[in-house]
Coordinates of C-alpha atoms in Angstrom, one line a residue:
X1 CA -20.3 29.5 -13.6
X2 CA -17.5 29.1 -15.6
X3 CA -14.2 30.9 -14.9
X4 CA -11.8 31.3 -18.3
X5 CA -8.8 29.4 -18.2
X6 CA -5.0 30.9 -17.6
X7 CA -2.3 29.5 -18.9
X8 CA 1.6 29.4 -17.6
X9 CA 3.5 27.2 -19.7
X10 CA 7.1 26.1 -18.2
X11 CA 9.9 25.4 -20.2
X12 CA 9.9 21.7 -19.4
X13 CA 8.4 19.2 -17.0
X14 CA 10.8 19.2 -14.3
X15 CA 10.0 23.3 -13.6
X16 CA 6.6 23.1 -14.2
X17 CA 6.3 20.2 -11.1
X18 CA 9.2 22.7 -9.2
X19 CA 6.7 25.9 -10.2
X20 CA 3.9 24.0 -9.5
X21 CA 4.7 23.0 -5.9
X22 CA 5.7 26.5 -4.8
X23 CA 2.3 27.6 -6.1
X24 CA 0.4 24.6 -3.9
X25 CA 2.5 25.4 -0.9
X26 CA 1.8 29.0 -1.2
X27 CA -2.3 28.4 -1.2
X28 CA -2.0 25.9 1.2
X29 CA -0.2 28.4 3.7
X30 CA -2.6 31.2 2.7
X31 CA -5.8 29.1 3.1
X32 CA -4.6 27.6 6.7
X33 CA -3.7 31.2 7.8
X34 CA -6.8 33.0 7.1
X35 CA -9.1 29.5 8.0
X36 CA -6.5 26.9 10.1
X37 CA -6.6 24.4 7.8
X38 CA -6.3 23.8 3.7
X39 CA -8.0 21.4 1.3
X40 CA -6.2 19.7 -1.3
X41 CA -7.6 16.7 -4.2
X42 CA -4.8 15.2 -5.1
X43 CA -4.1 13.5 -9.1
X44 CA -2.2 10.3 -9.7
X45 CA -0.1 10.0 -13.1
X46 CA 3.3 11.3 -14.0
X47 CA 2.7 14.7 -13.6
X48 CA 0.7 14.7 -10.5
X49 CA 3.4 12.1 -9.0
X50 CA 5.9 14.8 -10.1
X51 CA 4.5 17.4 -8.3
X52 CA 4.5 15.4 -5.5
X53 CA 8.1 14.7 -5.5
X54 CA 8.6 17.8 -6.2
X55 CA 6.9 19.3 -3.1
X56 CA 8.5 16.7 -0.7
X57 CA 12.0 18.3 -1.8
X58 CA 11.1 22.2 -1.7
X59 CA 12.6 24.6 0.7
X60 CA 9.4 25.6 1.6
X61 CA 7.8 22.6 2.6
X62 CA 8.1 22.9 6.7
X63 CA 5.8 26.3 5.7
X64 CA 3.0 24.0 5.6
X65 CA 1.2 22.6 8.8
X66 CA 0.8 19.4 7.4
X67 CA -1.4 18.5 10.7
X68 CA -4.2 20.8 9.4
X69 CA -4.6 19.7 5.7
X70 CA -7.5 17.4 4.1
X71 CA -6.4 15.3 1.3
X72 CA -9.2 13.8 -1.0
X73 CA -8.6 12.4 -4.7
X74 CA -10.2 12.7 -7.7
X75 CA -10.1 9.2 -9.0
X76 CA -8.9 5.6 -8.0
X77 CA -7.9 2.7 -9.9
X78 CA -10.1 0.4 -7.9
X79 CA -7.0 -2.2 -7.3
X80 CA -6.8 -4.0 -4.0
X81 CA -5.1 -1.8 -0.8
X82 CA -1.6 -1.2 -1.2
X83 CA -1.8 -2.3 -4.9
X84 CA 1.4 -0.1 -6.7
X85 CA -0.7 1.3 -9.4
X86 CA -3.6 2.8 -7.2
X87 CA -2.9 6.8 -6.8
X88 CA -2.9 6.6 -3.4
X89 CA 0.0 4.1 -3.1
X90 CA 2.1 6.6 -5.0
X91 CA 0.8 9.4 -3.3
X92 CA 2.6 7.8 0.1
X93 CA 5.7 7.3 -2.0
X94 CA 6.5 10.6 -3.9
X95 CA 5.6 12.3 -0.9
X96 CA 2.8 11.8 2.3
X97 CA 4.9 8.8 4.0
X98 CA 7.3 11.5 4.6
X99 CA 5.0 14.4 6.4
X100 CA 3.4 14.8 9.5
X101 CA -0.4 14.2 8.2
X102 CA -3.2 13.5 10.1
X103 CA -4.3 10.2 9.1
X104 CA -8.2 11.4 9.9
X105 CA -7.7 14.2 7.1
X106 CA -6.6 11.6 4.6
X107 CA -9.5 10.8 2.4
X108 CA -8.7 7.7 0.2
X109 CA -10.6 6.0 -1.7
X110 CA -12.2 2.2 -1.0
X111 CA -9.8 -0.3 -2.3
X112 CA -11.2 -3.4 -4.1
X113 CA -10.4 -5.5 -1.1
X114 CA -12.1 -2.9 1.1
X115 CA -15.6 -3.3 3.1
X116 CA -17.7 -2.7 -0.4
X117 CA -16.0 -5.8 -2.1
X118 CA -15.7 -5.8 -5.8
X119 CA -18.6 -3.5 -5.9
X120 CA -17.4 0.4 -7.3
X121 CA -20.6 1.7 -7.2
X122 CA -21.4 1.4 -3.6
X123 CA -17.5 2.3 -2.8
X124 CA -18.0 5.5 -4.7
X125 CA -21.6 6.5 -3.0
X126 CA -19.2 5.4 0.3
X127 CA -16.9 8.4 -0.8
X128 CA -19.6 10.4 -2.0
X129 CA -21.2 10.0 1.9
X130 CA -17.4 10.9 3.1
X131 CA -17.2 14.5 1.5
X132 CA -20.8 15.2 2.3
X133 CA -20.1 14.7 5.6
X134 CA -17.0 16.9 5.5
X135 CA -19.6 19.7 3.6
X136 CA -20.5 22.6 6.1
X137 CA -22.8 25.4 5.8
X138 CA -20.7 27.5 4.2
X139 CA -19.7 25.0 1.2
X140 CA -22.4 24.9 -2.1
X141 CA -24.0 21.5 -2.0
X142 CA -22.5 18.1 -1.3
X143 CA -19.0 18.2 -1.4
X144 CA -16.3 20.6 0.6
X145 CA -15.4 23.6 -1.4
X146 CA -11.7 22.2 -1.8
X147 CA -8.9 24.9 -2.2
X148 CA -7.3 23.3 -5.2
X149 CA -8.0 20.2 -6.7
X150 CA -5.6 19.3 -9.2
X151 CA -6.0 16.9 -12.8
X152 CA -3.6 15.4 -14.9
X153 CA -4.7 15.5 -18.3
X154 CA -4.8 12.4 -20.7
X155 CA -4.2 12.6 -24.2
X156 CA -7.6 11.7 -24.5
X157 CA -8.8 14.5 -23.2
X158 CA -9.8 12.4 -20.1
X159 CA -9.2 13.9 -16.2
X160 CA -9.9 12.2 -13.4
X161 CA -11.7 8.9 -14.7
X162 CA -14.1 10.9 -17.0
X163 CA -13.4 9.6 -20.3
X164 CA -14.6 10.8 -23.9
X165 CA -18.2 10.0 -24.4
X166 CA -18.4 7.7 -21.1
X167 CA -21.2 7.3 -18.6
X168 CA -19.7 9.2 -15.6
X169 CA -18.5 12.3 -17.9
X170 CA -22.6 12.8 -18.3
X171 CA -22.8 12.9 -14.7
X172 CA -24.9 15.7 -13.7
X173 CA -26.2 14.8 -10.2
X174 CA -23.8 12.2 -8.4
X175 CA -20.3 13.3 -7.1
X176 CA -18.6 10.4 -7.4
X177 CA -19.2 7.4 -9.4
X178 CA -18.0 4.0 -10.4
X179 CA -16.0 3.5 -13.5
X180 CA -16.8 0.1 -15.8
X181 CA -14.8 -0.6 -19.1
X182 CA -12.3 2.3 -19.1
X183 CA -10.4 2.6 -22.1
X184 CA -7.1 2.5 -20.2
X185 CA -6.1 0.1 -17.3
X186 CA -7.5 -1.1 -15.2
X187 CA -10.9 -0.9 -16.7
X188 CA -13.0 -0.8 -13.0
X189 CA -12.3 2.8 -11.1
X190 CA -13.6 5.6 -8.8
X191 CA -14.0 8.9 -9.7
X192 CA -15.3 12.2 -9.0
X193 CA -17.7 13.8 -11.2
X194 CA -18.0 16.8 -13.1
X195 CA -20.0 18.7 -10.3
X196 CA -17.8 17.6 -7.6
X197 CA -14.7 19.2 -9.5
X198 CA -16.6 22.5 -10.2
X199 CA -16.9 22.7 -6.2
X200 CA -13.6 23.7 -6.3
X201 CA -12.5 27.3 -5.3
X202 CA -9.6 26.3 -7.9
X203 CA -9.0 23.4 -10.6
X204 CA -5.5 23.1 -11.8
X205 CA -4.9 21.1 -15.1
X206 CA -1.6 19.8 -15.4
X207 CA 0.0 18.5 -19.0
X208 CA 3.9 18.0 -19.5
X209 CA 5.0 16.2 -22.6
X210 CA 4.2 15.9 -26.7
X211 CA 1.7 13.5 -26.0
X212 CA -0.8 16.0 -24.3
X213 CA -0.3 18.8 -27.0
X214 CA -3.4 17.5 -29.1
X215 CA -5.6 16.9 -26.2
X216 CA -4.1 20.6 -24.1
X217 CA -5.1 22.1 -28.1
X218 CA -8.4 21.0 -28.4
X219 CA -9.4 20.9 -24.6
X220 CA -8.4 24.8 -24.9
X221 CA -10.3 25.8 -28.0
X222 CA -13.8 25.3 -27.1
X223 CA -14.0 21.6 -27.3
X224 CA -17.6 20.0 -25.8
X225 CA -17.5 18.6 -22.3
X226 CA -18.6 14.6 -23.3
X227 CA -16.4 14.7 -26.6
X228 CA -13.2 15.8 -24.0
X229 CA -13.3 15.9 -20.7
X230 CA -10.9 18.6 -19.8
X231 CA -12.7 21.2 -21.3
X232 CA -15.7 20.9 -18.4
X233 CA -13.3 21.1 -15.6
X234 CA -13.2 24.3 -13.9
X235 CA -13.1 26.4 -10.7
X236 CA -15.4 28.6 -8.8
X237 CA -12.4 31.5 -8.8
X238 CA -9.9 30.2 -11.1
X239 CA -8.8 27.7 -13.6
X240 CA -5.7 26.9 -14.3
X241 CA -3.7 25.1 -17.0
X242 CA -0.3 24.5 -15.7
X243 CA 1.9 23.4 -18.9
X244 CA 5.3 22.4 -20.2
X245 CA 6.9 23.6 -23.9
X246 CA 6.2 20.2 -25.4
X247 CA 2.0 20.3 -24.5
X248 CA 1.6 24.0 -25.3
X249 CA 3.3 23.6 -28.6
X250 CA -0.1 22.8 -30.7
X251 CA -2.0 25.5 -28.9
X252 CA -3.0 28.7 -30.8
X253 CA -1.2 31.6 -31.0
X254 CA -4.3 33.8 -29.0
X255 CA -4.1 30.6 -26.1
X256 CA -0.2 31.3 -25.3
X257 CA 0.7 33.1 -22.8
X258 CA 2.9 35.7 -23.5
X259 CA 5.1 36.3 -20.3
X260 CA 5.4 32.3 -19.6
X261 CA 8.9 31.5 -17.8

């Protein structure tokens, strides 16, 4: 079921990654408290990156026991391992190289020099076995019901690797599917589906900068799912669109928030 979207929007892009952070460390510490350990998908781009490096410089970062946290993404750019432009790769940059993780809880996704070869498809049904495999009992299908996953947004309208009008946008039984002829570089990638998103006890959409305002606008005012992407992602409890001044400044007046710092 669908869950309404809220909205905070931040003055700028630098406090919505700062806000942002203390809000992830806070569900992370809440989740591991009342079940020992959290589950986070991660997002690559500017603003997830930002977030990143945002969270590896708060105060509050030793709150988290980074020992008992799962890490899973919600796309790849199937590049070869170590390549600088898979998410992953910046991931261990803005932030992972410099915590105690458990490399087990880790979840990447196959690189294009990996055991599957040049071949997306069977890496994604390889990642799609991973988080089935990490499904228990208590979770609603195939996939773990993740704490927070988090999305950049494109000004496409495009999260994840689900692109306008695309194949794997139409997705309704796989969780995670190859990518072929993307409209943005590189064209080949790994991504989760629709479904595999909505697992999610909460999705957080992040857009910071002019360029998103168009896509945050019609994403947010009852846009189709295949036609933009970022309209279909939601939570099981809550979605969240977590903005800065420059994307909330095409939104309607009944969309903004009234008490956002």
């Amino acid at each position: 079921m669908s869950t309404a979207p809220q909205l905070v929007v931040h003055h700028d892009k630098e406090l919505m990654a700062q806000a942002a952070a203390a809000r992830l460390i806070t569900k992370i510490v809440d989740a591991q408290a009342s079940r020992g350990y959290a589950s986070v998908v991660l997002t690559g781009g500017r603003n997830g990156n930002g977030l990143l490096a945002a969270l590896s410089s708060a105060p509050a970062r030793d709150a988290v026991d980074w020992g008992r946290l799962d890490l899973w993404w919600g796309d790849e750019r199937f590049l070869p391992e170590g390549d600088p432009d898979r998410n992953v790769t910046q991931a261990r940059g803005a932030l992972l190289d410099s915590v105690p993780l458990d490399p087990h809880r880790v979840h990447a996704m196959p690189a294009s020099d990996g055991p599957y070869g040049k071949d997306a498809d069977a890496a994604a049904e390889a990642y799609a076995g991973e988080l089935a495999k990490a499904s228990g009992p208590e979770n609603h299908g195939s996939v773990p019901t993740f704490d927070v996953l988090m999305l950049g947004v494109g000004p496409d309208t495009h999260v994840a690797s689900l692109f306008p009008e695309l194949p794997a946008v139409r997705e309704t039984e796989r969780m995670v599917v190859g990518v072929h002829g993307a409209p943005k570089p590189p064209p080949t990638r790994i991504t989760l589906t629709l479904p595999a998103i909505r697992a999610a006890r909460e999705v957080w959409l992040l857009a910071a900068g002019e360029d998103k305002a168009k896509a945050a606008a019609i994403a947010l005012s009852g846009a189709g799912e295949i036609q933009a992407p970022a309209a279909g992602a939601y939570g099981r409890s809550r979605t969240l669109w977590l903005l800065d001044a420059a994307a909330a400044s095409q939104l309607p007046r009944d969309l903004y928030p009234p008490a956002s710092p």
